[in-house]
mmCIF file of C-alpha atoms in Angstrom:
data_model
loop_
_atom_site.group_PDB
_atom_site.id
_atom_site.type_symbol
_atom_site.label_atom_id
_atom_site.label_comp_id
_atom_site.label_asym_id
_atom_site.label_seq_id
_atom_site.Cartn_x
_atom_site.Cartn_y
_atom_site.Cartn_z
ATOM 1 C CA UNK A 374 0.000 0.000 0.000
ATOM 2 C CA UNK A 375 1.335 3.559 -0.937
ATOM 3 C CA UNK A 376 2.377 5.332 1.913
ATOM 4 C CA UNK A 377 0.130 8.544 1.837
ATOM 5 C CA UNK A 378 1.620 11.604 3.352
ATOM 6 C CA UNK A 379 0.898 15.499 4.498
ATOM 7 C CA UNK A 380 2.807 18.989 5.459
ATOM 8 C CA UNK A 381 1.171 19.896 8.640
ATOM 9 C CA UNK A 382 2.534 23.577 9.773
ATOM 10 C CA UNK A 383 1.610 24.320 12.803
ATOM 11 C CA UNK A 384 1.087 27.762 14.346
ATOM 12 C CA UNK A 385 3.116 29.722 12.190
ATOM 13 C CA UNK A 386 1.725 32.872 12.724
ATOM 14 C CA UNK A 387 2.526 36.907 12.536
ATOM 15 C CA UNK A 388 2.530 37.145 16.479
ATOM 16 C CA UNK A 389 5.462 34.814 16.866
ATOM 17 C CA UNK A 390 7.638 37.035 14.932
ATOM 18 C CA UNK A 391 7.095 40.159 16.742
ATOM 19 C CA UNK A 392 7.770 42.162 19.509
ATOM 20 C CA UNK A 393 10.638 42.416 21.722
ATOM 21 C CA UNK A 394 11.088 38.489 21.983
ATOM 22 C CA UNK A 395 10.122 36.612 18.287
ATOM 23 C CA UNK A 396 10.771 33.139 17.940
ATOM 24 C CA UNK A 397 14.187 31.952 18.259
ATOM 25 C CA UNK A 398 15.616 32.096 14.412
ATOM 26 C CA UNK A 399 12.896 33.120 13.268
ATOM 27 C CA UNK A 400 13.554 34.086 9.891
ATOM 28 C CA UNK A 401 15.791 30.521 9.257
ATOM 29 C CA UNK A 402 12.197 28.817 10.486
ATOM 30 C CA UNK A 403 10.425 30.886 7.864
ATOM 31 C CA UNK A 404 13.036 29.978 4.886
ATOM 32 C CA UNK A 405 13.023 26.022 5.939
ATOM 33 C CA UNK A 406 9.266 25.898 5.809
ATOM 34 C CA UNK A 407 8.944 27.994 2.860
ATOM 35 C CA UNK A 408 11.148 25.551 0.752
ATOM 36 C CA UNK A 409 9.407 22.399 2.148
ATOM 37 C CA UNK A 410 5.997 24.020 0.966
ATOM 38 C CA UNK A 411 7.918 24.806 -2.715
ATOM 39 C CA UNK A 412 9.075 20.927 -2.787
ATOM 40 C CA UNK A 413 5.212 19.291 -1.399
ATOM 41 C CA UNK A 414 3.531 22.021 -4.068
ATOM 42 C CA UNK A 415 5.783 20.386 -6.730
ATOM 43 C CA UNK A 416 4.922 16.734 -5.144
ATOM 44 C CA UNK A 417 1.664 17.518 -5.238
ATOM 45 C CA UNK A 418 1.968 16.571 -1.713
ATOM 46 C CA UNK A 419 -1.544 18.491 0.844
ATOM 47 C CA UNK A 420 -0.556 20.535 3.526
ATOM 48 C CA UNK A 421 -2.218 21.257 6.244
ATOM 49 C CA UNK A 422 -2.054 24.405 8.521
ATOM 50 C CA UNK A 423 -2.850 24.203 12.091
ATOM 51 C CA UNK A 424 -3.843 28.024 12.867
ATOM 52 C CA UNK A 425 -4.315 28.555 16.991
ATOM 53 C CA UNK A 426 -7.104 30.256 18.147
ATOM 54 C CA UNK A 427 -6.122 32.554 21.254
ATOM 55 C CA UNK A 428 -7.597 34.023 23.751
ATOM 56 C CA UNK A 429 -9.473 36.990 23.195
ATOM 57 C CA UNK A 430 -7.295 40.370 24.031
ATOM 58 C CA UNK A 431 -3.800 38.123 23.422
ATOM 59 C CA UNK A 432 -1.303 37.833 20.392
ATOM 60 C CA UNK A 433 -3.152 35.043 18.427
ATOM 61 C CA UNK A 434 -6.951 36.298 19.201
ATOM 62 C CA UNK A 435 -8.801 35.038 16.414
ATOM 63 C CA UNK A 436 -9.181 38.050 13.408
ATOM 64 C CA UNK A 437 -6.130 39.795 14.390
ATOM 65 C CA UNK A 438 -2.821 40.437 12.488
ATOM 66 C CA UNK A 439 -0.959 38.425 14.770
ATOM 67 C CA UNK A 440 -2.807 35.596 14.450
ATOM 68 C CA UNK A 441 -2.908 35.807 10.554
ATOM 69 C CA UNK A 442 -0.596 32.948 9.015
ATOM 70 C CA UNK A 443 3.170 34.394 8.298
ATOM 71 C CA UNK A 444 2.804 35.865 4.766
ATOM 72 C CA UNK A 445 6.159 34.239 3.627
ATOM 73 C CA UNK A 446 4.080 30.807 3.960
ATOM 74 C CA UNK A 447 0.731 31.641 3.581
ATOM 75 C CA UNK A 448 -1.830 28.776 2.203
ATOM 76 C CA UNK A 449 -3.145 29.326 -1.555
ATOM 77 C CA UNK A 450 -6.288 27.818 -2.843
ATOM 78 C CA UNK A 451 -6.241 23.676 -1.927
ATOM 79 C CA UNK A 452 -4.909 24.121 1.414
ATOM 80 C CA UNK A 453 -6.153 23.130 4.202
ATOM 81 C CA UNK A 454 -6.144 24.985 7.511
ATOM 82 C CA UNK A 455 -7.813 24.044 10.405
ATOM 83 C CA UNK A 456 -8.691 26.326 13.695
ATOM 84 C CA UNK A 457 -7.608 24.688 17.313
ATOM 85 C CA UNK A 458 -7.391 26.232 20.773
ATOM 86 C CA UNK A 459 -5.510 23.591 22.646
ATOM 87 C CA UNK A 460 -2.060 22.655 21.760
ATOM 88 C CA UNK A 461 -3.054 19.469 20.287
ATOM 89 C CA UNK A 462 -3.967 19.721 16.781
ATOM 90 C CA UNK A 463 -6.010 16.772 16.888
ATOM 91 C CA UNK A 464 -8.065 17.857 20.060
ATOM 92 C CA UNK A 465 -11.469 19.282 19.057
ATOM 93 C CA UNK A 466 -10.879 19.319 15.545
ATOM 94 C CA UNK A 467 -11.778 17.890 12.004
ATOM 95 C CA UNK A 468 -7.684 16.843 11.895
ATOM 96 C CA UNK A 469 -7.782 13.098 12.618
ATOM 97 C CA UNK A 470 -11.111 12.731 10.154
ATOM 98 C CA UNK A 471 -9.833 14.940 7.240
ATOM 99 C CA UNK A 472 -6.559 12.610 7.577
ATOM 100 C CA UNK A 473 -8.598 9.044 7.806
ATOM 101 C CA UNK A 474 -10.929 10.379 4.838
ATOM 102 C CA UNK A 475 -7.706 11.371 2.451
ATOM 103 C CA UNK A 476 -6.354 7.973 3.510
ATOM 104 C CA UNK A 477 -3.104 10.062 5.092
ATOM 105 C CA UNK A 478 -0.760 7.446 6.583
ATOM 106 C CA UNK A 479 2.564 9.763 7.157
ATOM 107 C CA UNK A 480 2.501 13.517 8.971
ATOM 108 C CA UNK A 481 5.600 15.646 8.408
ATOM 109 C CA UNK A 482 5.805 17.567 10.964
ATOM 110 C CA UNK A 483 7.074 21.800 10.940
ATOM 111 C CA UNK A 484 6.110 24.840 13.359
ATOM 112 C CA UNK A 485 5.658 26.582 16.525
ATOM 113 C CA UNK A 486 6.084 26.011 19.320
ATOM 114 C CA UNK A 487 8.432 23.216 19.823
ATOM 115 C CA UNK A 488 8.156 22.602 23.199
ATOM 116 C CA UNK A 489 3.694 22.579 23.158
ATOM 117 C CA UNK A 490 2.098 22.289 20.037
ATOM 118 C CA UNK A 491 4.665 21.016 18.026
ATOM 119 C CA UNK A 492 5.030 18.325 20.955
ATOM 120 C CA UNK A 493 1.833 17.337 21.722
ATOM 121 C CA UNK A 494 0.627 17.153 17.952
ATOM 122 C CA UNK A 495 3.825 14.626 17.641
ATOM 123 C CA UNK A 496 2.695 12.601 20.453
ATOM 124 C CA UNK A 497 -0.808 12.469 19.211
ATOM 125 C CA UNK A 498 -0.081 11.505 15.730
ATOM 126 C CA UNK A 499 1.862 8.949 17.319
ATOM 127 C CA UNK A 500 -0.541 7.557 19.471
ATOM 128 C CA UNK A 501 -2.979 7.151 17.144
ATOM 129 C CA UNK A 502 -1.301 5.332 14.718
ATOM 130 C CA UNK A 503 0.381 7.650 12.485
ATOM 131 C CA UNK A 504 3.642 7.720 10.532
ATOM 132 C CA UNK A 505 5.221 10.623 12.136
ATOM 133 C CA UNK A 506 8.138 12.525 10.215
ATOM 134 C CA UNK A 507 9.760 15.919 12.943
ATOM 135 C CA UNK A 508 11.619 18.037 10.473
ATOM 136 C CA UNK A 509 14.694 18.453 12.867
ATOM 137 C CA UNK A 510 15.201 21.699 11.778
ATOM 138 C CA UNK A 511 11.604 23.064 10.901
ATOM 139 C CA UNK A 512 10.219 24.098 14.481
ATOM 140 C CA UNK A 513 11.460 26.733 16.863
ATOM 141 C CA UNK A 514 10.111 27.966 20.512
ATOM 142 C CA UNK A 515 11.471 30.483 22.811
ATOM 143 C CA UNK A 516 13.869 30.073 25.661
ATOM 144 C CA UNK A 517 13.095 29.743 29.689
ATOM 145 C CA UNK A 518 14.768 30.878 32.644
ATOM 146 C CA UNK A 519 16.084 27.501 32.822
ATOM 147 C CA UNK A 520 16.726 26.705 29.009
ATOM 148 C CA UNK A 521 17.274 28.228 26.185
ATOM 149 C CA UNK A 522 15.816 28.088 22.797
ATOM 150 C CA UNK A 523 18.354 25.867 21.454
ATOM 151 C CA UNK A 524 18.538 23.929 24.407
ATOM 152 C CA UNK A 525 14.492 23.058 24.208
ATOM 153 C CA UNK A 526 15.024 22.446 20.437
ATOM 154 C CA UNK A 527 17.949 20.107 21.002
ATOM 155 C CA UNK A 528 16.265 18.175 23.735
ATOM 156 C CA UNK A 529 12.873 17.915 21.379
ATOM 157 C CA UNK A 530 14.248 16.341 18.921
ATOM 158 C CA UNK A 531 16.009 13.971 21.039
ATOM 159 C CA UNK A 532 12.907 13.117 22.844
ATOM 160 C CA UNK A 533 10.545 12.964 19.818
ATOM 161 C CA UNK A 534 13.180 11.603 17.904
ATOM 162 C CA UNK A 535 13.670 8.702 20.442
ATOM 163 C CA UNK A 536 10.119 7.705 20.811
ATOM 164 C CA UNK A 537 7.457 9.137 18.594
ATOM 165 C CA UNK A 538 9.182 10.661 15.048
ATOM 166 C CA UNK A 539 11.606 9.521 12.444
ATOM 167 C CA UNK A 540 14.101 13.154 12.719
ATOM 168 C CA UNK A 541 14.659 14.366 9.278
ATOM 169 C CA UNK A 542 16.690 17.706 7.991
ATOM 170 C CA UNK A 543 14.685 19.508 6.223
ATOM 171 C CA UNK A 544 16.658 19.044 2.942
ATOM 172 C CA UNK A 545 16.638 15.155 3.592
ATOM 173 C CA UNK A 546 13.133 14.626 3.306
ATOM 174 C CA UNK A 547 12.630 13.323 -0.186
ATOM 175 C CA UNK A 548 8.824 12.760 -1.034
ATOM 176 C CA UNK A 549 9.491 10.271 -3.777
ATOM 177 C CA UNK A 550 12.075 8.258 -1.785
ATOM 178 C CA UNK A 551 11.282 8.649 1.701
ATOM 179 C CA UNK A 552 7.681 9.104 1.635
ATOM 180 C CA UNK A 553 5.167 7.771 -1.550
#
């Protein structure tokens, strides 16, 4: 059986890049998912966006600039985006039953916030049976008094990597090869 597979980008949004803390490497995050979307288009491979839904008054409230999708990797007619307020993708939305109908068996995996959504959507897919490919270098968070950004990204991917993702550089994931 062909090995069906989807982009998901998750929470890529104008707030993360502003203000006096954006997303750590920001504009490398923006670049890596912007040629993964160029090579899916040219797969004809879906992609999914996972937009979050904050709360109302905050940096993602629904309708406002910061919540918009980054322009740099905007969906064009034929994508797919999908609403959430949770930091699992799959909780309380159409995700899991758009995937089943479309027959998706593989997720690769980009976005925000490494250390939430990007997590718990990994763990998920897992969980419920998925094919789960964590672009290594295609999510990106914000650093802690205890941790920085690098550190949480490092320790992600180690984690995810270990138990519930195949890790893949972005320019290693080959859709003819590695996924159909």
């Amino acid at each position: 059986m062909k090995n069906k597979s989807v982009l998901l980008v998750i929470d890529v949004q104008n707030a993360m890049f502003e203000g006096p803390g954006p997303v750590y490497k920001g504009e490398e995050l923006l670049q890596t998912i912007h040629a993964l979307i160029c090579k899916v288009r040219n797969a004809r491979i879906p992609i999914i966006y996972i937009q979050h839904n904050g709360r109302i008054g905050g940096p993602l409230e629904k309708g406002t600039e910061g919540w918009k999708i980054h322009e740099q990797i905007k969906p064009i007619e034929g994508d797919i985006v999908i609403q959430k307020s949770k930091p699992d993708s799959f909780f309380n939305t159409e995700l899991h039953n758009l995937l089943d109908e479309k027959g998706i068996t593989t997720l690769i995996i980009t976005g925000i916030q490494s250390d939430v959504c990007v997590d718990t959507t990994c763990r998920r897919a897992c969980s419920v049976g998925y094919r789960v490919i964590m672009v290594e270098n295609g999510h990106s968070t914000w650093g802690t008094e205890e941790l920085t950004a690098e550190q949480i990204i490092s320790h992600e991917n180690y984690i995810l990597g270990n138990w519930f993702a195949e890790l893949k550089n972005a320019d290693e994931v080959e859709f003819n090869k590695d996924i159909d």
